[in-house]
Coordinates of C-alpha atoms in Angstrom, one line a residue:
X400 CA 6.6 9.6 -16.1
X401 CA 5.9 13.1 -13.9
X402 CA 7.0 14.6 -10.8
X403 CA 5.2 15.4 -8.3
X404 CA 5.8 18.2 -5.5
X405 CA 6.6 17.1 -2.0
X406 CA 6.4 20.0 1.0
X407 CA 9.0 18.7 3.8
X408 CA 9.9 19.9 7.2
X409 CA 13.6 20.0 5.5
X410 CA 11.9 21.9 2.4
X411 CA 10.7 21.1 -1.1
X412 CA 11.7 17.8 -2.9
X413 CA 9.8 16.4 -6.1
X414 CA 9.2 12.4 -6.2
X415 CA 8.6 10.6 -9.7
X416 CA 5.5 8.9 -10.5
X417 CA 3.9 6.9 -13.5
X418 CA 0.2 7.1 -14.7
X419 CA -1.5 4.4 -16.4
X420 CA -5.0 4.1 -17.8
X421 CA -8.3 5.8 -17.8
X422 CA -10.9 4.4 -15.5
X423 CA -13.5 6.2 -13.2
X424 CA -11.1 5.2 -10.1
X425 CA -7.4 5.8 -9.3
X426 CA -5.6 3.6 -7.5
X427 CA -2.0 5.5 -6.1
X428 CA 0.5 2.5 -5.4
X429 CA 3.5 2.8 -2.7
X430 CA 6.2 0.5 -2.9
X431 CA 7.9 -1.3 0.1
X432 CA 10.5 -0.2 2.2
X433 CA 13.5 -1.8 0.6
X434 CA 12.2 -1.7 -3.2
X435 CA 10.9 1.3 -5.4
X436 CA 7.9 2.4 -7.8
X437 CA 9.4 0.2 -10.6
X438 CA 9.5 -3.0 -8.8
X439 CA 8.2 -5.8 -10.6
X440 CA 5.9 -6.9 -8.4
X441 CA 4.0 -2.9 -8.4
X442 CA 4.4 -3.1 -12.2
X443 CA 2.6 -5.9 -12.5
X444 CA -0.1 -5.3 -10.0
X445 CA -0.5 -1.9 -11.8
X446 CA -0.9 -3.2 -15.5
X447 CA -3.6 -6.2 -14.3
X448 CA -5.5 -3.3 -12.9
X449 CA -5.1 -1.0 -15.7
X450 CA -6.9 -4.2 -17.3
X451 CA -9.4 -4.6 -15.4
X452 CA -10.5 -0.6 -16.4
X453 CA -8.6 1.3 -13.1
X454 CA -6.6 4.0 -13.6
X455 CA -2.9 3.6 -11.4
X456 CA -0.5 5.8 -10.4
X457 CA 2.8 4.7 -8.9
X458 CA 5.3 6.7 -7.0
X459 CA 8.6 7.2 -5.0
X460 CA 8.9 8.0 -1.6
X461 CA 11.8 10.8 -1.5
X462 CA 14.1 8.5 0.5
X463 CA 14.0 6.5 -2.9
X464 CA 14.4 9.5 -5.4
X465 CA 17.7 10.4 -2.9
X466 CA 19.4 7.1 -3.3
X467 CA 19.2 5.5 -0.3
X468 CA 17.5 2.1 0.7
X469 CA 16.2 2.9 4.2
X470 CA 12.8 5.0 4.7
X471 CA 13.2 8.4 5.8
X472 CA 10.7 9.9 8.5
X473 CA 7.1 9.1 8.9
X474 CA 6.5 12.3 8.3
X475 CA 8.1 12.3 4.9
X476 CA 6.5 9.5 3.9
X477 CA 2.9 11.0 4.9
X478 CA 3.4 14.2 3.5
X479 CA 4.1 12.5 -0.1
X480 CA 0.5 11.0 0.6
X481 CA -0.9 14.1 0.7
X482 CA 0.5 15.4 -2.2
X483 CA 0.2 12.4 -4.2
X484 CA -3.4 12.7 -3.4
X485 CA -3.6 16.2 -4.2
X486 CA -2.0 15.9 -7.7
X487 CA -4.4 12.8 -8.4
X488 CA -7.4 15.5 -7.4
X489 CA -6.1 18.4 -9.6
X490 CA -6.0 15.9 -12.5
X491 CA -8.9 13.6 -12.2
X492 CA -11.4 16.0 -10.0
X493 CA -14.3 13.5 -10.0
X494 CA -12.1 10.3 -9.7
X495 CA -12.8 7.9 -6.8
X496 CA -9.3 7.8 -5.0
X497 CA -7.9 4.4 -3.2
X498 CA -4.5 4.5 -1.5
X499 CA -2.8 1.0 -2.0
X500 CA 0.7 0.2 -0.6
X501 CA 3.0 -2.4 -0.1
X502 CA 4.0 -3.3 3.4
X503 CA 5.5 -0.1 4.6
X504 CA 3.8 1.9 2.1
X505 CA 0.4 0.3 2.8
X506 CA 1.1 1.3 6.6
X507 CA 2.1 5.0 5.5
X508 CA -1.0 5.7 3.9
X509 CA -2.9 4.3 6.8
X510 CA -1.4 6.9 9.1
X511 CA -1.4 9.2 6.5
X512 CA -5.4 8.7 6.6
X513 CA -5.5 8.5 10.2
X514 CA -4.6 11.9 10.3
X515 CA -6.7 13.3 7.8
X516 CA -5.8 12.4 4.6
X517 CA -9.0 11.9 2.5
X518 CA -9.2 8.7 0.2
X519 CA -12.0 6.9 -0.6
X520 CA -10.5 3.4 0.2
X521 CA -7.3 1.9 1.3
X522 CA -5.9 -1.4 0.3
X523 CA -3.0 -2.9 2.7
X524 CA -0.9 -5.2 0.1
X525 CA 0.9 -7.3 3.2
X526 CA 0.0 -5.0 6.0
X527 CA 3.3 -4.9 8.4
X528 CA 1.8 -5.4 11.6
X529 CA 5.3 -5.9 13.5
X530 CA 8.9 -7.0 12.8
X531 CA 8.8 -10.6 12.3
X532 CA 9.2 -12.3 15.9
X533 CA 8.2 -8.8 17.6
X534 CA 4.6 -9.1 17.9
X535 CA 5.2 -7.3 21.2
X536 CA 5.5 -4.0 19.2
X537 CA 2.5 -3.7 16.9
X538 CA 1.9 -0.8 14.5
X539 CA -2.2 -0.7 15.0
X540 CA -2.5 2.1 16.9
X541 CA -4.0 4.5 14.6
X542 CA -5.9 1.8 12.8
X543 CA -9.2 2.3 15.1
X544 CA -9.2 6.1 14.0
X545 CA -10.0 5.2 10.2
X546 CA -13.2 5.4 8.8
X547 CA -12.8 4.8 5.3
X548 CA -13.1 1.2 4.2
X549 CA -10.1 -1.1 5.0
X550 CA -9.0 -4.3 2.4
X551 CA -6.1 -6.5 4.0
X552 CA -4.5 -8.9 1.3
X553 CA -2.6 -10.9 3.6
X554 CA -0.7 -13.9 3.1
X555 CA -1.3 -16.9 5.8
X556 CA 2.1 -17.5 6.4
X557 CA 3.1 -14.0 6.6
X558 CA 5.7 -13.7 9.6
X559 CA 4.8 -10.0 9.8
X560 CA 1.2 -10.6 11.2
X561 CA 2.1 -13.7 13.2
X562 CA 0.4 -14.9 15.7
X563 CA -2.9 -14.6 13.7
X564 CA -4.9 -14.4 17.0
X565 CA -3.3 -11.1 17.1
X566 CA -4.0 -9.7 13.8
X567 CA -7.5 -10.7 13.8
X568 CA -7.9 -8.8 17.3
X569 CA -6.6 -5.6 15.3
X570 CA -8.9 -6.1 12.2
X571 CA -11.6 -6.1 14.6
X572 CA -10.8 -2.9 16.4
X573 CA -11.1 -1.3 13.2
X574 CA -14.4 0.6 11.9
X575 CA -14.6 -1.3 8.5
X576 CA -12.1 -3.5 7.6
X577 CA -11.9 -6.9 5.9
X578 CA -9.2 -9.4 4.8
X579 CA -8.5 -11.3 1.9
X580 CA -6.2 -14.1 2.7
X581 CA -3.5 -15.7 0.0
X582 CA -3.2 -19.3 1.3
X583 CA 0.7 -20.4 1.6
X584 CA 1.6 -16.8 1.1
X585 CA 4.8 -15.1 2.7
X586 CA 5.1 -11.5 3.1
X587 CA 5.5 -11.1 -0.9
X588 CA 3.0 -13.5 -1.1
X589 CA 5.4 -16.0 -2.4
X590 CA 4.2 -19.4 -1.9
X591 CA 6.3 -22.3 -1.1
X592 CA 6.6 -24.9 -4.2
X593 CA 5.3 -22.7 -6.3
X594 CA 7.7 -20.4 -8.0
X595 CA 6.3 -17.5 -9.9
X596 CA 7.8 -13.9 -11.6
X597 CA 7.0 -11.2 -8.8
X598 CA 5.2 -9.2 -11.7
X599 CA 3.0 -12.2 -12.1
X600 CA 2.6 -12.6 -8.3
X601 CA 1.6 -8.7 -8.0
X602 CA -0.9 -9.6 -11.1
X603 CA -2.5 -12.3 -9.4
X604 CA -3.8 -10.0 -6.4
X605 CA -5.3 -7.5 -8.5
X606 CA -8.8 -9.0 -8.8
X607 CA -8.7 -9.7 -5.3
X608 CA -8.5 -6.2 -4.9
X609 CA -10.8 -4.9 -7.6
X610 CA -13.8 -7.4 -5.8
X611 CA -12.2 -6.7 -2.4
X612 CA -15.0 -4.0 -1.1
X613 CA -18.5 -5.7 -2.9

């Protein structure tokens, strides 16, 4: 485990992160709003990517380090993404960098990239287009500004992207985006009548992400 220095408007802090693997592409992985970097879904996903030849860097946002469950300001998450990518470039200056995140973590990555963060690919593991039942408040106004390729990995039963027609319209506004559908999957990619541990669910998405930009 390593500490990454993050400069916030409120001062300087650090977040913890875990490197693994020795591949030429580094996938930086952010957690969802109610979890942290060591959630089994993320460790399973990262381990499977390592087995496929990727380097991974899982990290926490500041509010998790502070022992809080609810995310802080979006600016704090964006600053964290900036610091994480800078740390990757310092350690692996020649590596290709993919920014990946579960739900909230992926949305924060997209906002950071829309504001100028340079990465090679964006991967969303369940993009939270809106709160369940509130499609009138989509979180998508920044997506058309993103020029790097984006991969949306989505469950067909995810309430955060219903109605599907709205999600399809949002994806159509993106400059370079594709969608990998998980049939029957919910927001955490659980499938009814198919019970699996979270680490296995996360691991099952790694091959989809590895091949998703081809």
